[in-house]
Amino acid sequence: MTEKKKRIVIALGGNALGNTLHEQMLAVKTTAKAIVDLIQEGCEVIVAHGNGPQVGMINHAMAALSREDPNQPNTPLSVCVAMSQAYIGYDLQNALREEMYNRDIFDIPVATMVTQVRVDPEDPAFKNPSKPIGHFMTKEQAEYAAKEYGYIVKEDAGRGWRRVVASPLPQEIIEIGAIDTLVESGQLVIACGGGGIPVMRHGNHLKGASAVIDKDFASERLAEDLHADYLIILTAVEKVAIHFGQPDEQWLSEMTTDEARQYMAQNEFAPGSMLPKVQSAVKFAESRPGRTALITLLQKAKDGILGKTGTRIYRA
Ligand SMILES: Nc1ncnc2c1ncn2[C@@H]1O[C@H](COP(=O)(O)OP(=O)(O)O)[C@@H](O)[C@H]1O
Ligand SMILES: NC(=O)OP(=O)(O)O
């Protein structure tokens, strides 16, 4: 009897995609290698990804267009998320296809699903923009952007200034049925890009929301809905640390969900960066017995799934 494949939802972070068109084209090649490694390990993979730099860039470019042309109304953020899904999906699906062909894997089609995710119009996040998008700025550049474009700007975890937008929690993946059908038929699916296009339900109509959903939370929702065994969050650090950046920094190979909750209560994880990853990992690990989440470095995905590195989050 053949062993059932492990189903894995991967959440790709910023370093998997880069910050510019050129960086993205190069970064997706490394990203594709890490993903195809997992496929060769016998895993069934579904890919979700972020879009912070890209959606900021697209929205800013569209705003410049509408300033130049009075007939061109400003492009809603939801439409910019849709554009970012197509742009990133295009690069990622080509890189994945090419990497599989290079390894003589010809029987796994790749598909990018334009994915909408329902949010709650009453979500308090709409009143408290917190999701960093676009490029990093100096304080002076941020002040200029706030004055000139009306952007809300914030300092991002000691790394510089960024524009922030509302980031409501994902309530429902609208295209989950279509994604499930593609996955069940053996396709490699890219879905929930940029956290999904945020929409609000008005009867049968789905209305775009001015927001960017956190891809870690959307990936968790996707992993639960697809009955995945693993949620793997690939980012720029090999492990999660406590006392991060302090002299007594301690890298963790594993955490029970209870330990993770305790660390969260002690503010060990920065909001907007590591905190949503740990929150998503805990939610997934507690959603059904036997489910495990892993947070690790993109290039270490294979070692992570083999239990050699990363931070494993599980329910004791
Ligand atoms: N406790 C922590 N342990 C490890 N990394 C942390 C911690 N707190 C904050 N970080 C930072 O969070 C970053 C990952 O968040 P972020 O850059 O937003 O991820 P991504 O863009 O990959 O989704 C790490 O590269 C690290 O700089
Ligand atoms: N949508 C989102 O979470 O993007 P980043 O991962 O780039 O922040």
XYZ file of C-alpha atoms and ligand atoms in Angstrom:
351
model
C 0.000 0.000 0.000
C 1.383 3.439 -0.893
C 1.804 5.886 1.992
C -0.476 8.945 1.896
C 1.430 12.103 0.957
C 1.909 14.737 3.651
C -0.129 17.792 2.694
C 1.708 21.032 3.368
C 0.594 24.640 3.070
C 3.602 26.912 2.675
C 3.455 30.610 3.519
C 6.166 32.495 1.661
C 7.526 35.641 3.274
C 9.141 38.744 1.864
C 12.603 37.276 1.263
C 11.064 34.613 -1.005
C 9.923 37.357 -3.385
C 12.276 40.329 -3.000
C 11.307 43.975 -3.083
C 11.646 44.977 -6.741
C 10.791 43.461 -10.137
C 14.380 42.347 -10.657
C 14.781 40.989 -7.119
C 11.535 39.035 -7.461
C 12.575 37.417 -10.730
C 15.786 36.193 -9.065
C 14.249 35.328 -5.670
C 11.530 33.062 -7.095
C 14.234 30.780 -8.551
C 15.576 30.027 -5.041
C 12.020 29.789 -3.747
C 11.076 27.302 -6.461
C 14.068 25.110 -5.563
C 12.961 24.969 -1.906
C 9.380 24.070 -2.897
C 10.362 21.422 -5.452
C 12.690 19.901 -2.807
C 9.577 19.271 -0.718
C 7.720 17.782 -3.690
C 10.651 15.421 -4.247
C 10.438 14.448 -0.567
C 6.956 13.146 -1.420
C 4.935 16.085 -0.057
C 1.803 17.586 -1.576
C 2.392 21.331 -1.508
C 0.058 24.323 -1.665
C 1.724 27.742 -1.855
C 0.509 30.987 -0.312
C 2.558 34.162 -0.254
C 2.851 37.742 0.964
C 2.689 40.914 -1.121
C 3.629 43.821 1.187
C 6.309 45.445 -1.015
C 4.476 44.620 -4.257
C 1.004 45.872 -3.308
C 2.551 49.088 -1.956
C 4.437 49.588 -5.215
C 1.348 48.903 -7.371
C -0.916 51.138 -5.278
C 1.601 53.974 -5.332
C 2.015 53.699 -9.120
C -1.754 53.697 -9.636
C -2.096 56.743 -7.349
C 0.503 58.590 -9.464
C -1.514 57.728 -12.580
C -4.739 59.132 -11.132
C -2.915 62.310 -10.072
C -1.794 62.799 -13.679
C -5.098 61.885 -15.297
C -8.335 63.268 -13.800
C -10.346 60.629 -15.724
C -8.523 57.864 -13.883
C -10.018 57.401 -10.402
C -7.719 56.040 -7.717
C -7.400 52.248 -7.815
C -8.886 50.561 -4.738
C -6.453 48.610 -2.565
C -8.472 45.418 -3.170
C -7.820 45.750 -6.934
C -4.115 46.342 -6.206
C -4.052 43.098 -4.181
C -5.631 41.316 -7.174
C -2.925 42.789 -9.433
C -0.220 41.664 -6.999
C -1.601 38.101 -6.977
C -1.382 37.908 -10.761
C 2.074 39.476 -10.930
C 3.587 37.292 -8.198
C 1.701 34.209 -9.376
C 3.061 34.730 -12.876
C 6.680 34.756 -11.672
C 6.204 31.968 -9.138
C 4.314 29.565 -11.389
C 6.874 29.962 -14.155
C 9.776 29.428 -11.728
C 8.085 26.321 -10.270
C 7.297 24.888 -13.687
C 10.873 25.455 -14.862
C 12.402 23.968 -11.696
C 10.198 20.856 -12.000
C 11.070 20.441 -15.687
C 14.787 20.787 -14.792
C 14.294 17.819 -12.443
C 12.314 15.803 -15.013
C 9.003 16.300 -13.203
C 6.530 16.789 -16.027
C 3.258 15.565 -14.499
C 2.425 18.305 -11.972
C 0.613 21.276 -13.532
C 0.977 24.615 -11.722
C -1.989 26.941 -11.275
C -2.431 30.322 -9.630
C -5.894 30.895 -8.220
C -7.177 34.460 -7.978
C -8.415 34.195 -4.411
C -10.867 36.399 -2.542
C -11.063 36.266 1.225
C -14.064 37.542 3.140
C -13.437 39.949 5.969
C -15.770 41.356 8.612
C -16.673 45.025 7.950
C -16.824 45.486 11.742
C -13.276 44.177 12.219
C -11.550 46.648 14.576
C -8.487 46.524 12.261
C -10.291 48.958 9.922
C -9.966 51.611 12.629
C -6.354 50.766 13.457
C -4.153 50.421 10.331
C -1.179 48.221 11.231
C -0.059 46.280 8.138
C 3.186 47.636 6.647
C 3.205 47.812 2.838
C 5.529 49.294 0.237
C 9.174 50.107 0.647
C 11.000 51.235 3.761
C 11.420 54.986 4.158
C 13.462 57.366 6.245
C 11.554 59.469 8.758
C 11.749 62.449 6.375
C 10.445 60.419 3.416
C 7.633 59.043 5.592
C 6.624 62.531 6.690
C 6.576 63.642 3.049
C 4.455 60.603 2.020
C 1.995 61.324 4.834
C 1.625 64.968 3.794
C 1.685 64.511 0.020
C -0.300 61.263 -0.365
C -2.237 61.096 2.899
C -0.559 57.820 3.835
C -0.575 56.630 7.414
C 3.040 55.814 8.270
C 4.636 53.951 11.167
C 8.036 52.822 12.287
C 8.396 49.076 11.508
C 10.114 47.086 14.266
C 13.330 49.145 14.214
C 13.792 48.609 10.447
C 12.629 52.016 9.165
C 9.317 53.695 8.306
C 6.543 52.221 6.175
C 3.048 52.990 5.070
C 0.446 51.019 7.041
C -3.045 49.909 6.020
C -5.903 48.036 7.681
C -5.379 44.294 8.062
C -8.603 42.520 9.075
C -8.652 38.822 9.911
C -9.607 36.338 7.169
C -13.083 34.895 7.753
C -13.684 32.717 4.675
C -11.810 31.786 1.501
C -14.340 32.349 -1.272
C -12.633 30.124 -3.876
C -11.859 27.272 -1.459
C -13.972 24.794 -3.469
C -12.033 25.508 -6.670
C -8.677 25.373 -4.837
C -9.619 22.045 -3.242
C -10.610 20.583 -6.628
C -7.263 21.595 -8.170
C -5.284 20.239 -5.209
C -7.218 16.946 -5.225
C -6.491 16.558 -8.933
C -2.755 16.720 -8.237
C -2.004 20.292 -9.290
C 0.510 22.520 -7.546
C -1.669 25.447 -6.498
C -0.671 29.001 -5.592
C -3.539 30.558 -3.640
C -4.398 33.274 -1.115
C -1.634 35.480 -2.524
C -1.080 38.606 -0.463
C -3.465 37.201 2.130
C -6.241 37.108 -0.486
C -8.247 39.934 -2.057
C -10.225 41.347 0.892
C -13.943 41.391 0.200
C -17.127 42.039 2.170
C -20.342 40.205 1.462
C -23.322 42.356 0.415
C -25.951 39.734 -0.379
C -24.695 37.977 -3.503
C -22.257 40.781 -4.229
C -18.652 40.742 -3.001
C -17.374 44.275 -2.452
C -13.639 44.954 -2.269
C -12.350 46.201 1.080
C -9.568 48.738 1.544
C -7.155 46.441 3.334
C -4.321 43.935 3.038
C -4.860 40.666 4.899
C -1.863 39.142 6.679
C -0.674 36.171 4.614
C 0.261 34.189 7.744
C -3.369 34.277 8.954
C -4.750 33.565 5.458
C -2.326 30.644 5.024
C -3.486 29.217 8.346
C -7.124 29.421 7.203
C -6.141 27.734 3.922
C -4.234 24.980 5.743
C -7.229 24.239 7.978
C -9.695 24.285 5.077
C -7.546 21.924 2.983
C -7.022 19.540 5.928
C -3.265 19.992 5.691
C -0.887 18.078 7.955
C 1.656 20.903 8.120
C 1.721 24.658 7.942
C 5.220 25.826 7.062
C 5.976 29.526 7.369
C 9.139 30.369 5.441
C 10.798 33.597 6.401
C 14.214 35.253 6.890
C 15.219 33.498 10.136
C 15.981 29.808 10.653
C 14.262 29.672 14.030
C 12.074 31.697 16.338
C 13.912 33.289 19.232
C 13.050 34.493 22.676
C 14.890 37.613 23.840
C 15.329 38.262 20.097
C 18.212 40.622 19.385
C 19.249 40.683 23.063
C 22.538 39.395 24.473
C 20.660 36.420 25.994
C 18.857 35.582 22.715
C 17.763 31.936 22.609
C 16.779 30.155 19.385
C 14.007 27.596 19.838
C 13.848 24.231 18.066
C 10.350 23.597 19.346
C 7.541 25.148 21.348
C 4.342 23.681 22.635
C 1.335 25.844 21.972
C 1.117 26.551 25.730
C 4.731 27.749 25.765
C 4.079 29.892 22.695
C 1.090 31.526 24.433
C 3.253 32.255 27.449
C 5.970 33.853 25.287
C 3.340 35.894 23.439
C 2.030 37.179 26.776
C 5.603 38.224 27.569
C 5.788 40.189 24.247
C 8.621 38.014 22.888
C 7.466 38.344 19.274
C 7.319 41.615 17.349
C 3.808 42.592 16.138
C 3.646 42.767 12.339
C 6.589 40.376 11.895
C 7.047 37.297 14.114
C 3.857 37.622 16.175
C 1.358 36.799 13.366
C 3.512 33.790 12.425
C 3.467 32.372 15.949
C -0.255 33.158 16.341
C -1.010 31.339 13.072
C 1.219 28.415 14.044
C -0.548 28.048 17.401
C -4.013 28.247 15.819
C -3.134 25.586 13.258
C -1.432 23.246 15.750
C -4.475 23.428 18.020
C -7.055 23.018 15.235
C -6.815 19.216 15.113
C -4.683 16.613 16.914
C -1.475 15.735 15.069
C -1.150 19.009 13.190
C 2.258 20.673 13.290
C 3.458 24.108 12.273
C 7.029 24.953 11.393
C 8.727 28.331 11.097
C 12.056 28.349 9.300
C 14.297 29.865 6.674
C 13.228 29.504 3.049
C 16.435 27.691 2.051
C 15.998 25.247 4.981
C 12.475 24.077 4.112
C 13.626 20.525 3.289
C 15.752 20.205 6.435
C 12.785 21.583 8.351
C 10.361 18.946 7.093
C 12.996 16.284 7.857
C 13.081 17.538 11.468
C 16.634 18.873 11.258
C 15.956 22.583 11.835
C 13.373 25.315 12.272
C 11.003 25.900 15.171
C 8.312 23.239 15.433
C 5.068 24.308 17.111
C 2.800 21.535 18.332
C 0.100 20.823 20.857
C 1.508 18.771 23.752
N 11.258 36.589 18.424
C 11.703 36.625 17.165
N 12.384 35.562 16.669
C 12.857 35.583 15.399
N 12.667 36.613 14.549
C 11.979 37.691 14.993
C 11.475 37.741 16.321
N 10.835 38.930 16.483
C 10.931 39.580 15.327
N 11.624 38.849 14.421
C 11.883 39.317 13.043
O 10.784 38.899 12.269
C 11.253 38.726 10.927
C 10.223 37.935 10.147
O 9.120 38.785 9.919
P 8.870 39.485 8.496
O 10.139 40.065 7.993
O 7.688 40.358 8.645
O 8.508 38.196 7.707
P 8.082 37.826 6.217
O 8.212 39.074 5.368
O 9.077 36.761 5.866
O 6.699 37.321 6.330
C 12.574 38.034 11.120
O 13.406 38.150 9.988
C 13.126 38.782 12.339
O 13.898 39.890 11.916
N -0.062 40.269 2.786
C 1.063 40.060 3.531
O 1.013 39.551 4.667
O 2.255 40.448 2.936
P 3.711 40.382 3.578
O 3.940 38.965 4.015
O 4.644 40.788 2.474
O 3.731 41.340 4.736
